[in-house]
Coordinates of C-alpha atoms in Angstrom, one line a residue:
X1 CA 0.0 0.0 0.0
X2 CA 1.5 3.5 -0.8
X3 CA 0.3 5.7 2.1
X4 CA 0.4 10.2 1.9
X5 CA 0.0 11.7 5.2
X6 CA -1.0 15.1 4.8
X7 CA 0.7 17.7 7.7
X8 CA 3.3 18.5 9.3
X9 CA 3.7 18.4 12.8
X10 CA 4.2 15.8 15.6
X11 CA 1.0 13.9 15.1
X12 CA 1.5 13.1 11.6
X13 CA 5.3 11.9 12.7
X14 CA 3.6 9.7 15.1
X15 CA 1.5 8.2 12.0
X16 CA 3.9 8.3 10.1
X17 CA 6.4 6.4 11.9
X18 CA 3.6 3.6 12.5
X19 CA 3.1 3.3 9.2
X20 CA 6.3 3.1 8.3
X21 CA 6.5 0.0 10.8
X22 CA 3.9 -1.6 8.8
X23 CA 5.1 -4.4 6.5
X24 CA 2.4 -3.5 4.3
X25 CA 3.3 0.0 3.6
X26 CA 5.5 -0.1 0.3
X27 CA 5.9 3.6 0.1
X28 CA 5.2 6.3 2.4
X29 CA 5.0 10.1 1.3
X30 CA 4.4 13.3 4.1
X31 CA 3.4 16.6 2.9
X32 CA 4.4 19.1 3.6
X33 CA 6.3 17.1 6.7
X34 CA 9.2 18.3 8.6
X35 CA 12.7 17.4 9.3
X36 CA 11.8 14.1 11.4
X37 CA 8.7 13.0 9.0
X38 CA 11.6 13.2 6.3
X39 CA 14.2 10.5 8.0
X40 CA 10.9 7.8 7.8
X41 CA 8.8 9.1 4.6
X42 CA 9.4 10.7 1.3
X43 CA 8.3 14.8 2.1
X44 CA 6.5 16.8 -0.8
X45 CA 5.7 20.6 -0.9
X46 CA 2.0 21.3 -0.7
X47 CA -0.6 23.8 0.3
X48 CA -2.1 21.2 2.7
X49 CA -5.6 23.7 2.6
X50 CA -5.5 23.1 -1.6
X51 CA -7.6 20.3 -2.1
X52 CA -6.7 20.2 -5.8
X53 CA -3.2 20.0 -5.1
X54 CA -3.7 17.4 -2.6
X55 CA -5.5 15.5 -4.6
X56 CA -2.6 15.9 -8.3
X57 CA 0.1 14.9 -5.6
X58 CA -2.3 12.0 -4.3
X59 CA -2.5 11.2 -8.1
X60 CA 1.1 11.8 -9.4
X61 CA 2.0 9.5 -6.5
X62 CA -0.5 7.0 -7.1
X63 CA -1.4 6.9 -3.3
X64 CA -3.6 4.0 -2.3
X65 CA -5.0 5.8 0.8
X66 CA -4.6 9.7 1.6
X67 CA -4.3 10.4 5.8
X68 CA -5.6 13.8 6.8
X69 CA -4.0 14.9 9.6
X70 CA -4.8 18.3 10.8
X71 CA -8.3 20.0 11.5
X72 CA -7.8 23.1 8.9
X73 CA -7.6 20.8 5.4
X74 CA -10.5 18.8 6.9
X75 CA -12.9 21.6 7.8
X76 CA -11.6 23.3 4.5
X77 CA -13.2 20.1 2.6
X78 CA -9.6 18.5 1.1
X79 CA -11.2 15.0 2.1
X80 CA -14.3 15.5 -0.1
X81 CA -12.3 16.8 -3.3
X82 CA -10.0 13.5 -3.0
X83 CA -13.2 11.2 -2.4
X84 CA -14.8 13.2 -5.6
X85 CA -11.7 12.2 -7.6
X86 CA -11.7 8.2 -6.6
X87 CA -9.2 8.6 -3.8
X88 CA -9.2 6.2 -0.1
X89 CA -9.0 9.0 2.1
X90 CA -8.8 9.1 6.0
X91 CA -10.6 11.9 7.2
X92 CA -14.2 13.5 7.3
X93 CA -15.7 15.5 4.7
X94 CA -16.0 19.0 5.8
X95 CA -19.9 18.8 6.6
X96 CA -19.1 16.0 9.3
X97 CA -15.5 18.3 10.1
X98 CA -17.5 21.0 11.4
X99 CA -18.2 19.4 14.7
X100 CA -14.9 20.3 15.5
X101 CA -15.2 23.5 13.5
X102 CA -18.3 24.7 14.6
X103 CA -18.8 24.2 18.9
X104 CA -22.5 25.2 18.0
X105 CA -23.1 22.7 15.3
X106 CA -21.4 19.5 18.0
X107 CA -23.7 21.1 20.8
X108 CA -26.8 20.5 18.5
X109 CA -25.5 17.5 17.3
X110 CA -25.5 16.7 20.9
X111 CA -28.3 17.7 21.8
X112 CA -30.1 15.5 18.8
X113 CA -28.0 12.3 20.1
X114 CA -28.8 12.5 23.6
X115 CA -24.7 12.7 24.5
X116 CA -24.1 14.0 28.1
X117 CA -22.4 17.6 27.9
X118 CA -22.1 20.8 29.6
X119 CA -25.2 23.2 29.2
X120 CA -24.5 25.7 27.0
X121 CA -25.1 29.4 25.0
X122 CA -24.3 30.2 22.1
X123 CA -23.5 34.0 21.6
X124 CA -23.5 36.8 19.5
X125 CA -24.3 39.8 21.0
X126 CA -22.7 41.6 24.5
X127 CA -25.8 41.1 25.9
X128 CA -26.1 37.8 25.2
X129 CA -22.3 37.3 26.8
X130 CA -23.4 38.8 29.7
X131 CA -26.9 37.2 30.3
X132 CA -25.3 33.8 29.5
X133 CA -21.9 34.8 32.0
X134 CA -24.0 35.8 34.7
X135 CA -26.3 32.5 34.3
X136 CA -22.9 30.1 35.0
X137 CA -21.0 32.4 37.4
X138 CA -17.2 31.1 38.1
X139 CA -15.4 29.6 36.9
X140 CA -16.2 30.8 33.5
X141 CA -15.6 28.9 30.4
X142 CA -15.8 30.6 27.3
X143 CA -15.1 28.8 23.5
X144 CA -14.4 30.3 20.1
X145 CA -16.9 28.7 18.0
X146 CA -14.8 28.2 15.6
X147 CA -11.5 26.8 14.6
X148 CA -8.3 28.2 17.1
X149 CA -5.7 25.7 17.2
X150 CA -6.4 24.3 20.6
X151 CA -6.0 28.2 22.2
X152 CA -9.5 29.4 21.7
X153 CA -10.6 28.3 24.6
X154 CA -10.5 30.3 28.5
X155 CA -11.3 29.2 31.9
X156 CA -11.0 31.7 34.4
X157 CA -12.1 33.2 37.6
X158 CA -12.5 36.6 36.0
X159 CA -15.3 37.9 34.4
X160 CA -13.5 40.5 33.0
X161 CA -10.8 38.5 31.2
X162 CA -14.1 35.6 30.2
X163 CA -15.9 38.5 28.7
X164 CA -13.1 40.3 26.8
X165 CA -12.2 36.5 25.1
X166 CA -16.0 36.3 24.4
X167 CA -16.2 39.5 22.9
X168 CA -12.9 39.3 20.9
X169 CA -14.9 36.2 19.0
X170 CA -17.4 36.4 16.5
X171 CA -19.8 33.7 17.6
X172 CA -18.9 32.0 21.3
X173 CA -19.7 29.2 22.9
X174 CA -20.3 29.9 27.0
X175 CA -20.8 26.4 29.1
X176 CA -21.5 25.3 32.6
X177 CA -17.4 24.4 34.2
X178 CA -17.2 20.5 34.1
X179 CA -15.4 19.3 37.5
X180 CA -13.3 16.2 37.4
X181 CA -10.5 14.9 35.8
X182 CA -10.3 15.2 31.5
X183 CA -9.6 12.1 29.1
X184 CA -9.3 12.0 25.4
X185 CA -10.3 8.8 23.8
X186 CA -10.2 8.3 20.3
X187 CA -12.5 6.2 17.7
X188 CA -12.0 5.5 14.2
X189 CA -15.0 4.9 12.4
X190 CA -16.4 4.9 8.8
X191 CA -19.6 6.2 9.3
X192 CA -21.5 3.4 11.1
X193 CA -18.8 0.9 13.1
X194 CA -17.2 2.5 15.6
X195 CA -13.8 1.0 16.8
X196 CA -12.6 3.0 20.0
X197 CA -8.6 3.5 21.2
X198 CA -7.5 3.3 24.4
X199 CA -7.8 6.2 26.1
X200 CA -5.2 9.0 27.1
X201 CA -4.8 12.1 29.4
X202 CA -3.5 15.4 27.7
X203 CA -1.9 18.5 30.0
X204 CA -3.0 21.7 28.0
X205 CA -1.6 24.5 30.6
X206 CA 1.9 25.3 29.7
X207 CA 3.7 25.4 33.0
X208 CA 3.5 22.7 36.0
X209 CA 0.9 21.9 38.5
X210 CA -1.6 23.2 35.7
X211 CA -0.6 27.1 35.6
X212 CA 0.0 29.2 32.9
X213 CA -1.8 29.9 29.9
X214 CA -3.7 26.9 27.7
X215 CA -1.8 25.7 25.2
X216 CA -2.1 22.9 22.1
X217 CA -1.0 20.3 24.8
X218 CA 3.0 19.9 26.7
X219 CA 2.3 15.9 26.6
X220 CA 0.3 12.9 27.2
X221 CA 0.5 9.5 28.8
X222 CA -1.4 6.5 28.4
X223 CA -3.0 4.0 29.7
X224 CA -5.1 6.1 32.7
X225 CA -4.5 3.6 35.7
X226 CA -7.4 5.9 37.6
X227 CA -10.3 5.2 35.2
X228 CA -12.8 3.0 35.7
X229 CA -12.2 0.0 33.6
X230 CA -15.7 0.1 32.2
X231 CA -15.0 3.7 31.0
X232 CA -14.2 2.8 27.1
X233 CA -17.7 0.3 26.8
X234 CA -19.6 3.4 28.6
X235 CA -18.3 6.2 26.3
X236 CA -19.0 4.3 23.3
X237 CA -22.2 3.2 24.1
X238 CA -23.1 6.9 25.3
X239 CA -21.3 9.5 23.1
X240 CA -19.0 8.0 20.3
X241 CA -22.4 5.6 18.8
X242 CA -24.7 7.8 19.0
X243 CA -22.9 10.7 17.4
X244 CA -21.6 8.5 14.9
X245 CA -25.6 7.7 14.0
X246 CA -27.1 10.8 14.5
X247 CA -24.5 12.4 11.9
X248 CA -25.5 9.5 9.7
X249 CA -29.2 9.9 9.6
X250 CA -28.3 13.5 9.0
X251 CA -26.9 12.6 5.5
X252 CA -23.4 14.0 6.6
X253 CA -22.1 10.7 7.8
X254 CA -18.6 11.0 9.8
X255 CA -15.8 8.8 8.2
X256 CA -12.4 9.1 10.1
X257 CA -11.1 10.0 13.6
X258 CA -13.6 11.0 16.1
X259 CA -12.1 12.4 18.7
X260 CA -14.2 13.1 22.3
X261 CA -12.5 15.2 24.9
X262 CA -14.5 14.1 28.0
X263 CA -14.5 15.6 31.8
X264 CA -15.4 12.3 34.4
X265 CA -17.7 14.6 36.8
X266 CA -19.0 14.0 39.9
X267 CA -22.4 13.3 37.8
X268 CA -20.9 11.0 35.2
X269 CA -18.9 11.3 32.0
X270 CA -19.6 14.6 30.0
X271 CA -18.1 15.7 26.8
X272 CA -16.2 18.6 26.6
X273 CA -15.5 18.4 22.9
X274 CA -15.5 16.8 19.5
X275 CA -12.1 17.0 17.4
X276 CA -12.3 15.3 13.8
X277 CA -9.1 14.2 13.7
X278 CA -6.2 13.0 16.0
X279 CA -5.5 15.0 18.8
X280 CA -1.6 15.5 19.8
X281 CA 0.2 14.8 21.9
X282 CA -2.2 12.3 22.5
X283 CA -1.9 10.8 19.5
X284 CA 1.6 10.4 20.4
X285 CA 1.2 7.7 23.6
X286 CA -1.9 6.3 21.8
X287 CA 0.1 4.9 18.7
X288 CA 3.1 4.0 20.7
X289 CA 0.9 1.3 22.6
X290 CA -0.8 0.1 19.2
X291 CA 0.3 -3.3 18.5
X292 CA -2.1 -3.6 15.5
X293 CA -0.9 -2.4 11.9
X294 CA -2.4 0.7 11.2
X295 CA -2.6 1.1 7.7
X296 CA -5.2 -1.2 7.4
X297 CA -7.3 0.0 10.1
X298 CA -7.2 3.9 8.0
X299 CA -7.9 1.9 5.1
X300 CA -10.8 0.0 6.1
X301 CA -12.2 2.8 7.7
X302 CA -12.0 4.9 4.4
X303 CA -13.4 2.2 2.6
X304 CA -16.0 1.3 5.0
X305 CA -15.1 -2.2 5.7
X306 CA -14.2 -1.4 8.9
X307 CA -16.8 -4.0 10.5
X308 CA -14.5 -6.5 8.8
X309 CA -11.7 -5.4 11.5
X310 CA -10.7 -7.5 14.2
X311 CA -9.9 -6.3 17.4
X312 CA -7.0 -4.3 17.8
X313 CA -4.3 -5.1 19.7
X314 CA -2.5 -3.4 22.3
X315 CA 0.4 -3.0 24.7
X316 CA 0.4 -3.7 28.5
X317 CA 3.7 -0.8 28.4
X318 CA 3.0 3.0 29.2
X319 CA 3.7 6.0 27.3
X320 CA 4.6 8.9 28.0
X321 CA 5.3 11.9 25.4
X322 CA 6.7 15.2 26.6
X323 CA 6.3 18.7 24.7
X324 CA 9.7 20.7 24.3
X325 CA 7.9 24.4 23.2
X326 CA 10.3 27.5 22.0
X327 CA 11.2 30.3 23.5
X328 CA 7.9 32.3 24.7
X329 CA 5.4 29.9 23.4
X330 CA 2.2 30.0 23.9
X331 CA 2.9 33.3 23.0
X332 CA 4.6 34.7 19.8
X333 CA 7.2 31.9 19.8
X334 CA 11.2 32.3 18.2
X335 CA 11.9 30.2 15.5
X336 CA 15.2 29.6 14.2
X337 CA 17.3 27.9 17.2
X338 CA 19.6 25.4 16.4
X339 CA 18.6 22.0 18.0
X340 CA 20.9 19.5 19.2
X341 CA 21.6 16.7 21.3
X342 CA 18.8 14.4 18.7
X343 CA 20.9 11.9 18.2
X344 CA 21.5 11.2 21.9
X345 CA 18.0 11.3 23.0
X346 CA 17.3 8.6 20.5
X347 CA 19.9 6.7 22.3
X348 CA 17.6 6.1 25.5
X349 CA 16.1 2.8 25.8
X350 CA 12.6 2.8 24.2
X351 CA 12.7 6.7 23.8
X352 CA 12.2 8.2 20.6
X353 CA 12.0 11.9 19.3
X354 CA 8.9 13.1 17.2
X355 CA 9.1 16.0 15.5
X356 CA 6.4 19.2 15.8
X357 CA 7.8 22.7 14.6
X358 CA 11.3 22.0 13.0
X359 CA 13.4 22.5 9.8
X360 CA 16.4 22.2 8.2
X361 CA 18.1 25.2 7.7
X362 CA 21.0 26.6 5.3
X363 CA 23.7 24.3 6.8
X364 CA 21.2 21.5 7.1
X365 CA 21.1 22.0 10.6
X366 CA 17.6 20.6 12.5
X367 CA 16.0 24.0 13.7
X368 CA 12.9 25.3 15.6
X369 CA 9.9 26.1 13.3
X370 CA 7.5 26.8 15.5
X371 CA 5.8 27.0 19.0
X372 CA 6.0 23.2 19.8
X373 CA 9.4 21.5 18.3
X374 CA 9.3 18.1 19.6
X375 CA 7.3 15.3 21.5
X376 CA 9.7 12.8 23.4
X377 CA 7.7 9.9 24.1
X378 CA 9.1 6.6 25.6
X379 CA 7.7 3.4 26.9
X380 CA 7.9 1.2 30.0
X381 CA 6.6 -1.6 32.1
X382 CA 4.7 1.3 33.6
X383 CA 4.3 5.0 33.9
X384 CA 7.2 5.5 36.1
X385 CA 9.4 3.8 33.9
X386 CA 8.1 5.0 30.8
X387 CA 8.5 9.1 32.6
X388 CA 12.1 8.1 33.6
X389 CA 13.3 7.9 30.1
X390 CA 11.0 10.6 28.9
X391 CA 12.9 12.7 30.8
X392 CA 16.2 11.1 30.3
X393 CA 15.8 11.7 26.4
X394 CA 14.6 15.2 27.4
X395 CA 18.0 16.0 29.1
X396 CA 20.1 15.5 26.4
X397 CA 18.1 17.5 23.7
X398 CA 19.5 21.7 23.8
X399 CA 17.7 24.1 22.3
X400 CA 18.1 27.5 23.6
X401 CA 15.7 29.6 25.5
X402 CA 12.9 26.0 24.9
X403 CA 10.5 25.1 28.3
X404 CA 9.1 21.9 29.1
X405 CA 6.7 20.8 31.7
X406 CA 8.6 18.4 34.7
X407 CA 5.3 17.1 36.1
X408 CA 4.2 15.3 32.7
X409 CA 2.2 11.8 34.4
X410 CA 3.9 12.5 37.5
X411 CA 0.0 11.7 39.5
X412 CA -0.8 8.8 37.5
X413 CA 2.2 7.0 38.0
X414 CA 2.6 8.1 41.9
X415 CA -1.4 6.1 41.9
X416 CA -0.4 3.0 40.0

């Protein structure tokens, strides 16, 4: 099978690298990629938001399945121009993308499936900011309704830092504050099955204990030794099914990665959110415990013969993945820093390095490209093992002025 993974960031090094473990992945092609997608797959320039090109390169390639994997292509509809032209792809049509890229259209959607989530208002207006603030009181949560790269969301005490995010939005989202611990778990479906991954626990705030500013996520670790064991059958049963159906009988089925961000309250599971692809750095500790080949699960879900899948098969072994970020990130972040010490990091004992924001530059030297650079994810007998050589690969990576959180799982595996 010849496999293009569309992207360029951590989580398409993470698919990448599994498929390129799969013995039946002949040829494997990123675009646009990044200096680590480049050492596994063969990287081609591309505006990833250009459906047309996507689809000539798909062509010129002869791809036998096209991986989608971040939100912007997929809300900007480059799944349903390669499906127009004949082409396997993995990832929703932009219809089904919006319930990541609309947080109205997933609360309706919601709303029509019966799925447990916060209660809600969606606003337009000051007034209606203030009427719906002043209904939830604090902590306030307040969500662009649209598409912001995992920052568009705030929770805060203030009302006067909720309501200038509102107000800085065109349409927002304001919600009831879910108490509880947060857990992603991923499904891939083609529309009707639904085949759910093994859940994973994200850290969005930039700096330790959870302070700082929210971020795209500064790592992951999986499996959640807290959660009830039941917790995958339940979500399934009550979220990831029925949204799966009720997007079906609206004649927008959802073929791809279903993503539900969930908060385990003190009055049950409740979704936060719906992404439409996979999440990083989850994505990151997810794959590294996958035991089953993955191009045919992608495949099989494009096709939509994924009933004909059998179970998949997993790892009893943690993972851990920890977020290096440049120089000021969240915020504006420098690009441009030299990055060394790869080589050694790789050297630690089922640690391995994925790239996020690099490039090569003049001297074809690895170098920071953006606000997140790398993921560092290991494995272990457990948590505490698999954090130990996290952070062991961790040390021996410099980039200058970079930040990383310390406390990456540190909870979990204290409670195993």
């Amino acid at each position: 099978m010849k496999v293009l993974v569309i992207g360029g960031g951590a989580r398409e090094h993470a698919l990448c690298r599994s498929l390129s473990l799969d013995p039946d992945v002949t040829a494997l092609h990123c675009a646009p990629g990044n200096a680590g997608i480049a050492e596994v797959a063969e990287v081609h320039p591309v505006d990833a938001l250009d459906g047309s090109a996507v689809a000539e390169l798909a062509a010129s390639l002869r791809a036998d399945l096209v991986v989608v994997g971040p939100e912007a292509p997929l809300v900007a509809g480059v799944a349903d121009v390669l499906r127009e032209r004949g082409v396997p792809v993995f990832g929703p049509s932009a219809e089904a993308a919006l319930l990541e890229g609309s947080k109205a259209f997933a609360k309706d959607v919601m709303a029509s499936a019966n799925v447990p989530t916060a209660r809600s208002y969606v606003c337009v207006t000051p007034e209606e900011v203030d009427a719906a603030l002043d209904a939830f009181g604090a902590p306030y949560v307040v969500k662009d309704d649209g598409l912001a790269a995992g920052k568009g969301v705030v929770v805060t005490p203030d009302i006067a830092a909720a309501r200038e995010h509102a107000l800085a939005c065109e349409r927002v989202v304001i919600e009831e504050f879910l108490d509880g611990p947060e857990v992603s778990l991923f499904a891939i479906t083609d529309g009707e099955t639904v085949l759910p991954l093994q859940p994973a626990q994200d850290f969005k705030r930039a700096l330790d204990a959870d302070e700082g500013p929210n971020t795209g996520g500064m790592g992951a670790y999986s499996p959640l030794p807290w959660a009830d064991p039941k917790l995958v059958d339940e979500v399934l049963e009550t979220v990831l099914q029925p949204t799966v159906d009720e997007l079906r009988r609206r004649g927008t089925p959802f073929s791809g990665l279903l993503y539900a961000g969930l908060a385990i309250t003190s009055r049950g599971v409740r979704v936060i959110e719906f992404n439409a692809r996979f999440g990083d750095p989850e994505t990151q500790v997810v794959l590294a415990r996958l035991r089953t080949p993955l191009a045919s699960v992608l495949f099989n879900a494009a096709t939509g013969n994924l009933a004909a899948e059998p179970p998949l098969r997993w790892s009893d072994d943690a993972a851990v993945t920890v977020v290096i970020a440049s120089h000021n990130y969240p915020g504006t972040p420098r690009t441009g820093d030299v990055i060394e010490g790869l080589a050694g990091a790789a050297e630690v004992e089922q640690a391995y390095v994925l790239h996020a924001g690099t490039a090569h530059d003049a001297q074809g030297r690895v170098v920071s490209a953006g606000g997140r650079v790398l993921s560092v994810t290991a494995t272990g007998a457990g948590l505490e093992q698999a954090r130990t050589r996290a952070y062991e690969a961790v040390s021996r990576i410099r980039l200058d002025g970079s930040h990383h959180r310390t406390d990456i799982a540190a909870k979990a595996a204290a409670s195993a």
